[in-house]
CSV table of C-alpha atoms and ligand atoms in Angstrom, one decimal:
chain,number,residue,atom,x,y,z
A,4,MET,CA,11.9,-15.9,-11.7
A,5,ASN,CA,10.0,-13.1,-13.5
A,6,ASP,CA,11.9,-10.0,-12.4
A,7,THR,CA,10.3,-7.5,-14.8
A,8,PHE,CA,8.7,-5.7,-11.8
A,9,LEU,CA,12.0,-5.3,-10.0
A,10,LYS,CA,13.7,-4.1,-13.1
A,11,ALA,CA,11.1,-1.4,-13.7
A,12,CYS,CA,11.4,-0.3,-10.1
A,13,ARG,CA,15.1,0.2,-10.7
A,14,GLY,CA,14.6,2.0,-13.9
A,15,GLU,CA,16.1,-0.8,-16.0
A,16,LYS,CA,14.8,-1.8,-19.5
A,17,THR,CA,12.0,-4.4,-19.6
A,18,ASP,CA,10.4,-6.4,-22.3
A,19,TYR,CA,7.0,-5.2,-21.3
A,20,THR,CA,5.3,-3.1,-18.6
A,21,PRO,CA,4.8,-5.1,-15.4
A,22,VAL,CA,1.4,-4.8,-13.7
A,23,TRP,CA,-0.1,-5.5,-10.3
A,24,PHE,CA,-3.2,-4.0,-8.6
A,25,MET,CA,-3.4,-2.6,-5.1
A,26,ARG,CA,-5.8,-4.8,-3.1
A,27,GLN,CA,-5.4,-7.5,-5.8
A,28,ALA,CA,-6.2,-10.2,-3.1
A,29,GLY,CA,-9.7,-9.5,-1.8
A,30,ARG,CA,-13.4,-9.5,-1.9
A,31,TYR,CA,-13.9,-9.1,-5.7
A,32,LEU,CA,-12.6,-12.7,-6.0
A,33,PRO,CA,-15.0,-15.6,-5.3
A,34,GLU,CA,-11.9,-17.6,-4.4
A,35,TYR,CA,-11.1,-15.1,-1.6
A,36,GLN,CA,-14.7,-15.0,-0.4
A,37,ALA,CA,-14.6,-18.8,-0.1
A,38,VAL,CA,-11.6,-18.6,2.3
A,39,ARG,CA,-13.0,-15.6,4.1
A,40,GLY,CA,-16.3,-17.4,4.6
A,41,LYS,CA,-14.6,-19.7,7.1
A,42,VAL,CA,-12.6,-17.2,9.2
A,43,SER,CA,-12.8,-13.6,10.4
A,44,PHE,CA,-10.5,-11.1,8.7
A,45,LEU,CA,-8.1,-10.9,11.6
A,46,GLU,CA,-8.0,-14.7,11.9
A,47,LEU,CA,-7.1,-14.7,8.2
A,48,CYS,CA,-4.3,-12.2,8.7
A,49,LYS,CA,-2.8,-14.3,11.4
A,50,ASN,CA,-2.9,-17.6,9.5
A,51,PRO,CA,0.2,-18.0,7.3
A,52,GLU,CA,-1.2,-20.9,5.2
A,53,LEU,CA,-4.4,-19.0,4.4
A,54,CYS,CA,-2.5,-15.7,3.9
A,55,THR,CA,-0.3,-17.6,1.4
A,56,GLU,CA,-3.3,-19.1,-0.4
A,57,VAL,CA,-5.1,-15.7,-0.9
A,58,THR,CA,-1.9,-13.9,-1.9
A,59,LEU,CA,-1.3,-16.5,-4.6
A,60,GLN,CA,-4.9,-16.4,-5.9
A,61,PRO,CA,-4.7,-13.3,-8.1
A,62,ILE,CA,-1.2,-14.3,-9.4
A,63,ASP,CA,-2.5,-17.7,-10.6
A,64,ILE,CA,-5.8,-16.2,-12.0
A,65,PHE,CA,-4.5,-13.1,-13.7
A,66,GLY,CA,-0.8,-13.4,-14.2
A,67,PHE,CA,0.2,-10.3,-12.2
A,68,ASP,CA,4.0,-9.5,-12.3
A,69,ALA,CA,4.2,-9.0,-8.5
A,70,ALA,CA,2.5,-10.4,-5.4
A,71,ILE,CA,1.7,-8.3,-2.4
A,72,LEU,CA,1.8,-9.9,1.0
A,73,PHE,CA,-1.7,-10.5,2.3
A,74,SER,CA,-2.1,-8.6,5.6
A,75,ASP,CA,-3.3,-5.2,6.8
A,76,ILE,CA,-1.6,-2.0,7.7
A,77,LEU,CA,-3.3,-2.0,11.1
A,78,ILE,CA,-1.8,-5.4,12.2
A,79,ALA,CA,1.3,-3.6,13.4
A,80,MET,CA,-0.8,-1.1,15.4
A,81,GLU,CA,-2.4,-4.0,17.3
A,82,ALA,CA,1.1,-5.2,18.0
A,83,MET,CA,1.8,-1.9,19.7
A,84,GLY,CA,-0.7,-3.0,22.4
A,85,LEU,CA,-4.0,-1.6,21.1
A,86,THR,CA,-7.3,-3.4,20.7
A,87,LEU,CA,-8.2,-3.7,17.0
A,88,GLU,CA,-11.6,-4.9,15.8
A,89,PHE,CA,-13.0,-5.2,12.3
A,90,HIS,CA,-16.7,-4.6,12.1
A,91,GLU,CA,-18.7,-5.9,9.1
A,92,GLY,CA,-19.6,-2.9,6.9
A,93,ARG,CA,-17.8,-0.3,9.1
A,94,GLY,CA,-14.2,-1.3,8.8
A,95,PRO,CA,-11.5,-1.1,11.4
A,96,VAL,CA,-12.3,0.2,15.0
A,97,PHE,CA,-9.9,1.0,17.8
A,98,PRO,CA,-12.3,1.2,20.8
A,99,ASP,CA,-9.7,3.1,22.8
A,100,PRO,CA,-8.5,6.0,20.7
A,101,VAL,CA,-5.0,7.5,21.4
A,102,ARG,CA,-5.5,11.1,22.3
A,103,SER,CA,-3.3,11.7,25.5
A,104,GLN,CA,0.3,11.6,26.4
A,105,ALA,CA,-0.6,8.7,28.8
A,106,ALA,CA,-2.1,6.8,25.9
A,107,VAL,CA,1.0,7.4,23.8
A,108,ASP,CA,3.3,6.3,26.7
A,109,ALA,CA,1.3,3.1,27.0
A,110,LEU,CA,2.2,2.1,23.4
A,111,ILE,CA,4.9,-0.5,23.1
A,112,ILE,CA,7.5,-0.6,20.3
A,113,PRO,CA,7.1,-4.3,19.4
A,114,ASP,CA,9.8,-6.7,18.3
A,115,PRO,CA,8.2,-7.6,14.9
A,116,GLU,CA,9.5,-11.2,14.7
A,117,GLU,CA,8.2,-11.9,18.2
A,118,THR,CA,4.8,-10.2,18.0
A,119,MET,CA,4.0,-10.8,14.3
A,120,PRO,CA,5.6,-14.1,13.5
A,121,PHE,CA,2.7,-15.0,11.2
A,122,VAL,CA,3.8,-12.2,8.9
A,123,MET,CA,7.4,-13.4,8.6
A,124,GLU,CA,6.2,-17.0,8.2
A,125,THR,CA,3.8,-16.0,5.4
A,126,ILE,CA,6.7,-14.2,3.6
A,127,LYS,CA,8.9,-17.3,3.9
A,128,LEU,CA,6.1,-19.6,2.6
A,129,LEU,CA,5.4,-17.3,-0.3
A,130,ARG,CA,9.0,-17.0,-1.4
A,131,LYS,CA,9.0,-20.8,-1.8
A,132,GLU,CA,5.9,-20.7,-4.0
A,133,LEU,CA,6.2,-17.5,-6.0
A,134,LYS,CA,7.8,-17.0,-9.5
A,135,VAL,CA,7.2,-13.3,-9.3
A,136,PRO,CA,8.6,-10.8,-6.7
A,137,LEU,CA,7.0,-10.4,-3.3
A,138,ILE,CA,6.1,-6.9,-2.1
A,139,GLY,CA,5.9,-6.3,1.7
A,140,PHE,CA,4.2,-3.2,3.0
A,141,SER,CA,3.2,-1.0,5.9
A,142,GLY,CA,1.1,2.1,6.4
A,143,ALA,CA,2.8,5.5,6.5
A,144,PRO,CA,3.0,6.8,10.1
A,145,PHE,CA,0.5,9.6,9.5
A,146,THR,CA,-2.1,7.3,7.9
A,147,LEU,CA,-1.7,4.8,10.7
A,148,ALA,CA,-2.0,7.7,13.3
A,149,THR,CA,-5.4,8.7,11.8
A,150,TYR,CA,-6.9,5.3,12.7
A,151,LEU,CA,-5.4,5.5,16.3
A,152,ILE,CA,-6.5,9.1,16.9
A,153,GLU,CA,-9.9,8.9,15.3
A,154,GLY,CA,-10.6,5.4,16.6
A,155,GLY,CA,-11.3,4.1,13.1
A,156,SER,CA,-12.0,5.5,9.6
A,157,SER,CA,-12.9,9.1,9.2
A,158,LYS,CA,-14.0,11.6,6.6
A,159,VAL,CA,-12.7,15.0,7.9
A,160,PHE,CA,-10.0,13.9,10.4
A,161,LEU,CA,-11.0,16.5,12.9
A,162,GLU,CA,-9.3,14.8,15.9
A,163,THR,CA,-6.1,14.2,14.0
A,164,LYS,CA,-5.7,17.7,12.6
A,165,ARG,CA,-6.8,19.2,16.0
A,166,MET,CA,-4.0,17.3,17.7
A,167,ALA,CA,-1.4,18.3,15.0
A,168,PHE,CA,-2.4,22.0,15.2
A,169,GLN,CA,-3.3,22.3,19.0
A,170,ALA,CA,-0.9,19.8,20.6
A,171,PRO,CA,2.0,19.4,18.1
A,172,GLU,CA,4.3,17.9,20.7
A,173,LEU,CA,1.8,15.2,21.6
A,174,TYR,CA,1.2,14.6,17.9
A,175,HIS,CA,5.0,14.3,17.3
A,176,ASN,CA,5.4,11.9,20.2
A,177,LEU,CA,2.8,9.6,18.8
A,178,LEU,CA,4.1,9.8,15.3
A,179,ASP,CA,7.6,9.2,16.5
A,180,LYS,CA,6.6,6.0,18.2
A,181,ILE,CA,4.6,4.7,15.2
A,182,THR,CA,7.6,5.6,13.0
A,183,ARG,CA,10.0,3.5,15.1
A,184,CYS,CA,7.5,0.6,15.1
A,185,THR,CA,7.0,0.8,11.3
A,186,SER,CA,10.7,1.1,10.6
A,187,LEU,CA,11.5,-2.1,12.5
A,188,TYR,CA,8.5,-3.9,11.0
A,189,LEU,CA,9.6,-3.1,7.4
A,190,GLN,CA,13.2,-4.1,8.2
A,191,ALA,CA,11.9,-7.5,9.5
A,192,GLN,CA,9.9,-8.0,6.3
A,193,ALA,CA,13.0,-7.4,4.3
A,194,ARG,CA,15.0,-9.8,6.4
A,195,ALA,CA,12.2,-12.4,6.0
A,196,GLY,CA,12.5,-12.2,2.2
A,197,ALA,CA,10.3,-9.3,0.9
A,198,GLN,CA,11.8,-8.2,-2.4
A,199,ALA,CA,10.3,-4.7,-2.5
A,200,LEU,CA,8.4,-2.6,0.1
A,201,GLN,CA,5.4,-0.2,-0.4
A,202,ILE,CA,4.5,2.4,2.1
A,203,PHE,CA,0.8,3.3,1.9
A,204,ASP,CA,-0.1,6.9,2.8
A,205,SER,CA,-3.8,6.6,2.0
A,206,TRP,CA,-4.8,9.9,3.6
A,207,ALA,CA,-1.9,12.1,2.6
A,208,GLY,CA,-4.3,14.1,0.4
A,209,ILE,CA,-6.0,15.7,3.4
A,210,TRP,CA,-3.1,18.0,4.0
A,211,ALA,CA,-2.2,21.4,2.6
A,212,PRO,CA,1.4,21.1,1.1
A,213,GLY,CA,3.1,22.9,4.0
A,214,ASP,CA,1.3,20.7,6.6
A,215,PHE,CA,2.1,17.5,4.7
A,216,GLU,CA,5.8,18.6,4.8
A,217,ARG,CA,5.5,19.1,8.6
A,218,PHE,CA,3.1,16.5,9.8
A,219,ALA,CA,3.5,13.5,7.4
A,220,LEU,CA,6.6,13.5,5.2
A,221,PRO,CA,9.4,13.6,7.8
A,222,TYR,CA,8.3,10.3,9.3
A,223,VAL,CA,8.3,8.5,5.9
A,224,GLN,CA,11.8,9.9,5.2
A,225,SER,CA,13.0,8.6,8.6
A,226,ILE,CA,11.8,5.1,7.8
A,227,ILE,CA,13.4,5.1,4.3
A,228,THR,CA,16.7,6.4,5.7
A,229,ASP,CA,16.7,3.4,8.2
A,230,LEU,CA,15.8,0.9,5.5
A,231,ARG,CA,18.6,2.2,3.2
A,232,LYS,CA,21.2,1.2,5.8
A,233,MET,CA,20.2,-2.4,5.7
A,234,THR,CA,18.8,-3.2,2.3
A,235,ASP,CA,18.8,-2.0,-1.3
A,236,ILE,CA,15.4,-3.5,-2.3
A,237,PRO,CA,13.1,-1.0,-4.1
A,238,ILE,CA,10.9,1.2,-2.0
A,239,ILE,CA,7.6,2.5,-3.3
A,240,TYR,CA,5.8,5.5,-1.6
A,241,PHE,CA,2.1,5.9,-2.4
A,242,ALA,CA,0.7,9.2,-1.3
A,243,ASN,CA,-3.0,8.8,-2.2
A,244,ASN,CA,-4.8,11.9,-3.5
A,245,GLY,CA,-1.3,13.4,-3.6
A,246,SER,CA,-1.1,15.2,-6.9
A,247,THR,CA,-0.8,18.6,-5.2
A,248,LEU,CA,1.9,17.2,-2.9
A,249,ILE,CA,4.2,15.6,-5.5
A,250,ASP,CA,6.9,18.3,-5.3
A,251,HIS,CA,7.3,17.2,-1.6
A,252,SER,CA,6.6,13.5,-1.8
A,253,LYS,CA,9.3,13.1,-4.4
A,254,ASN,CA,11.7,13.9,-1.5
A,255,ALA,CA,10.6,10.9,0.5
A,256,GLY,CA,13.6,9.0,-0.6
A,257,ALA,CA,11.7,6.3,-2.4
A,258,ASP,CA,12.7,4.6,-5.7
A,259,VAL,CA,9.2,4.5,-7.0
A,260,LEU,CA,6.3,7.0,-6.6
A,261,GLY,CA,2.8,5.5,-6.6
A,262,LEU,CA,0.3,7.8,-8.2
A,263,ASP,CA,-3.5,8.1,-8.0
A,264,TRP,CA,-5.5,8.8,-11.1
A,265,ARG,CA,-6.1,12.5,-10.5
A,266,LEU,CA,-2.9,13.5,-12.2
A,267,ASN,CA,-1.9,12.6,-15.8
A,268,ILE,CA,1.0,10.2,-15.5
A,269,GLY,CA,2.9,12.0,-18.2
A,270,ASP,CA,2.7,15.2,-16.3
A,271,ALA,CA,3.9,13.4,-13.2
A,272,VAL,CA,6.9,12.0,-15.1
A,273,ASP,CA,7.8,15.5,-16.2
A,274,ARG,CA,7.9,16.5,-12.5
A,275,VAL,CA,9.5,13.5,-10.8
A,276,GLY,CA,11.4,12.0,-13.8
A,277,ASP,CA,14.3,10.7,-11.7
A,278,HIS,CA,11.9,8.2,-10.1
A,279,ALA,CA,10.1,5.2,-11.5
A,280,VAL,CA,6.3,5.7,-11.3
A,281,GLN,CA,3.5,3.3,-10.5
A,282,GLY,CA,-0.1,3.7,-11.5
A,283,ASN,CA,-2.5,5.1,-12.2
A,284,LEU,CA,-5.7,3.9,-13.8
A,285,ASP,CA,-9.0,5.0,-12.2
A,286,PRO,CA,-10.2,1.8,-10.4
A,287,ILE,CA,-13.7,2.5,-11.8
A,288,ALA,CA,-12.3,2.3,-15.4
A,289,LEU,CA,-12.6,-1.4,-14.8
A,290,PHE,CA,-16.3,-0.9,-15.2
A,291,LEU,CA,-16.0,0.4,-18.7
A,292,PRO,CA,-17.0,-1.7,-21.8
A,293,PRO,CA,-13.8,-3.8,-22.7
A,294,ASP,CA,-12.9,-1.8,-25.8
A,295,GLU,CA,-13.0,1.5,-23.9
A,296,LEU,CA,-11.1,0.0,-21.0
A,297,GLU,CA,-8.4,-1.1,-23.5
A,298,LYS,CA,-8.3,2.3,-25.2
A,299,ARG,CA,-7.6,3.9,-21.8
A,300,ILE,CA,-4.9,1.4,-21.0
A,301,LYS,CA,-3.2,2.0,-24.3
A,302,GLN,CA,-3.2,5.8,-23.8
A,303,LEU,CA,-1.9,5.5,-20.2
A,304,LEU,CA,1.0,3.4,-21.5
A,305,VAL,CA,1.8,6.1,-24.1
A,306,ASP,CA,1.5,8.8,-21.5
A,307,ALA,CA,4.0,7.0,-19.2
A,308,SER,CA,6.4,6.0,-22.0
A,309,SER,CA,9.1,8.6,-21.1
A,310,ALA,CA,9.2,7.3,-17.5
A,311,LYS,CA,12.5,6.0,-16.1
A,312,GLY,CA,10.4,3.0,-15.2
A,313,HIS,CA,6.7,2.3,-15.2
A,314,ILE,CA,4.8,-0.2,-13.1
A,315,PHE,CA,1.2,-0.3,-14.2
A,316,ASN,CA,-1.3,-0.3,-11.4
A,317,LEU,CA,-4.7,1.2,-10.4
A,318,GLY,CA,-4.7,4.7,-8.8
A,319,HIS,CA,-6.1,3.1,-5.6
A,320,GLY,CA,-7.4,-0.3,-4.5
A,321,ILE,CA,-9.6,-2.5,-6.7
A,322,LEU,CA,-13.2,-2.2,-5.6
A,323,PRO,CA,-15.0,-5.3,-4.2
A,324,GLN,CA,-17.7,-4.8,-6.9
A,325,THR,CA,-15.2,-5.3,-9.8
A,326,SER,CA,-15.8,-8.2,-12.2
A,327,PRO,CA,-12.8,-10.5,-12.2
A,328,ASP,CA,-13.3,-10.8,-16.0
A,329,GLN,CA,-12.6,-7.1,-16.4
A,330,ALA,CA,-9.4,-7.4,-14.3
A,331,LYS,CA,-8.2,-10.1,-16.6
A,332,ILE,CA,-8.9,-8.0,-19.7
A,333,ALA,CA,-6.9,-5.1,-18.1
A,334,VAL,CA,-3.9,-7.3,-17.2
A,335,ASP,CA,-3.8,-8.9,-20.6
A,336,ALA,CA,-4.1,-5.5,-22.3
A,337,VAL,CA,-1.1,-4.1,-20.4
A,338,HIS,CA,1.0,-7.0,-21.4
A,339,ARG,CA,-0.1,-7.0,-25.0
A,340,PHE,CA,0.1,-3.3,-25.7
A,341,SER,CA,3.4,-2.8,-24.0
A,342,ARG,CA,5.4,-5.7,-25.4
A,343,LYS,CA,8.4,-4.4,-27.4
B,409,LIG,O1,-4.0,-7.5,-1.9
B,409,LIG,C1,-3.6,-6.6,-1.1
B,409,LIG,O2,-3.5,-5.4,-1.5
B,409,LIG,C2,-3.0,-7.0,0.2
B,409,LIG,C3,-3.8,-6.8,1.3
B,409,LIG,C4,-4.1,-5.5,1.9
B,409,LIG,C5,-5.3,-5.3,2.7
B,409,LIG,N1,-5.3,-4.1,3.3
B,409,LIG,C6,-6.3,-6.4,2.9
B,409,LIG,C7,-7.7,-6.0,3.4
B,409,LIG,C8,-3.4,-4.3,2.0
B,409,LIG,C9,-2.2,-3.9,1.3
B,409,LIG,C10,-4.2,-3.4,2.8
B,409,LIG,C11,-3.8,-2.0,3.1
B,409,LIG,C12,-4.7,-1.2,3.9
B,409,LIG,N2,-5.5,-1.5,4.9
B,409,LIG,C13,-4.8,0.2,3.7
B,409,LIG,C14,-3.9,1.0,2.7
B,409,LIG,C15,-4.4,0.9,1.3
B,409,LIG,C16,-5.6,1.7,0.9
B,409,LIG,O3,-6.6,1.1,0.5
B,409,LIG,O4,-5.6,2.9,1.1
B,409,LIG,C17,-5.7,0.8,4.6
B,409,LIG,C18,-6.1,2.2,4.7
B,409,LIG,C19,-6.2,-0.3,5.4
B,409,LIG,C20,-7.1,-0.3,6.5
B,409,LIG,C21,-8.3,-1.1,6.3
B,409,LIG,N3,-8.4,-2.5,6.1
B,409,LIG,C22,-9.6,-0.6,6.1
B,409,LIG,C23,-10.0,0.9,6.1
B,409,LIG,C24,-10.5,-1.7,5.9
B,409,LIG,C25,-12.0,-1.7,5.7
B,409,LIG,C26,-12.4,-1.2,4.4
B,409,LIG,C27,-12.5,-2.3,3.5
B,409,LIG,O5,-11.9,-2.2,2.4
B,409,LIG,O6,-13.1,-3.3,3.8
B,409,LIG,C28,-9.7,-2.9,5.9
B,409,LIG,C29,-10.1,-4.3,5.6
B,409,LIG,C30,-9.4,-5.1,4.6
B,409,LIG,N4,-8.0,-5.1,4.4
B,409,LIG,C31,-9.9,-6.0,3.7
B,409,LIG,C32,-8.9,-6.6,3.0
B,409,LIG,C33,-9.0,-7.7,2.0
B,409,LIG,C34,-11.4,-6.4,3.7
B,409,LIG,C35,-11.7,-7.3,4.9
B,409,LIG,C36,-12.7,-8.4,4.6
B,409,LIG,O7,-12.3,-9.4,3.9
B,409,LIG,O8,-13.8,-8.2,5.1
């Protein structure tokens, strides 16, 4: 078992810098497209054999040091009793947005093993196959809430912020229910065999720091407090677009802070040095000529060299337009340049 990733999460010495990419299983891979050509995205997410296959693809092709369970953050929201659809080219849609106390009351707090057995089954299948650690994940309650309140993806998050500002009690009741669901869901993933957990807060960056502290962070802290009572596996908190929030997000309780590319990783280490850090190459750097891509990777490794632990990653998900050849160049460069 290659445990370089877990060691880096715990701040222990490693022979080289471990690397994985957010969204490493996905549309930029012809091998993924071939599987996806046969089933819808939601069918894929609910089929443990196919989920196992697409999770393994990038590990076999590129030699990543960690695998991330193939699923989606919104699967657990469907389990709360909501209708979820994925529309080609438009992304996720909740046809019945959650904007009233009655709609919040109608949400159930699902037993994850009963309502999402396919996730637990995928984790068990993967643990039999993998020689690198398996990362489980969820959305952060606030990021999940944006999809429920807006009814899908959004640019300005008017309905979400309006609820938080004008009806804080309703907002809290909704977030509290999502938090309880997410906490149980992550605990179930750990029981099934996940060896680390990442909490994706993709939209954290829409908040002013004081509002982030009030409307997003406490729910993440609550989940991590629950997790600490039942497991000591590493927990990664990724607050996307969060460089202005780092003095708050470092208090989430996570072992590892995921960083987007808008902050120099060395500056981040100066501010959150008691954490391991994960990141933070601009995903579009993968479109640079190979020699320039490698130069950036070398510099990033130098910038992060004083970190307690560094897990190399992109600053957000790999784009579908990325060339797999460039991903391979990047992974090899991280391994080559960082080897002691
Ligand atoms: O390889 C991996 O990272 C594991 C799989 C994974 C997916 N989604 C698969 C997916 C993970 C970890 C996610 C997390 C996720 N899902 C997030 C947080 C991460 C981030 O990018 O900020 C969010 C916000 C979602 C919600 C979501 N799912 C959206 C907005 C969309 C549509 C936009 C898009 O990229 O297409 C999805 C669909 C989705 N999730 C796809 C994949 C591979 C594409 C579906 C397809 O095959 O058509």
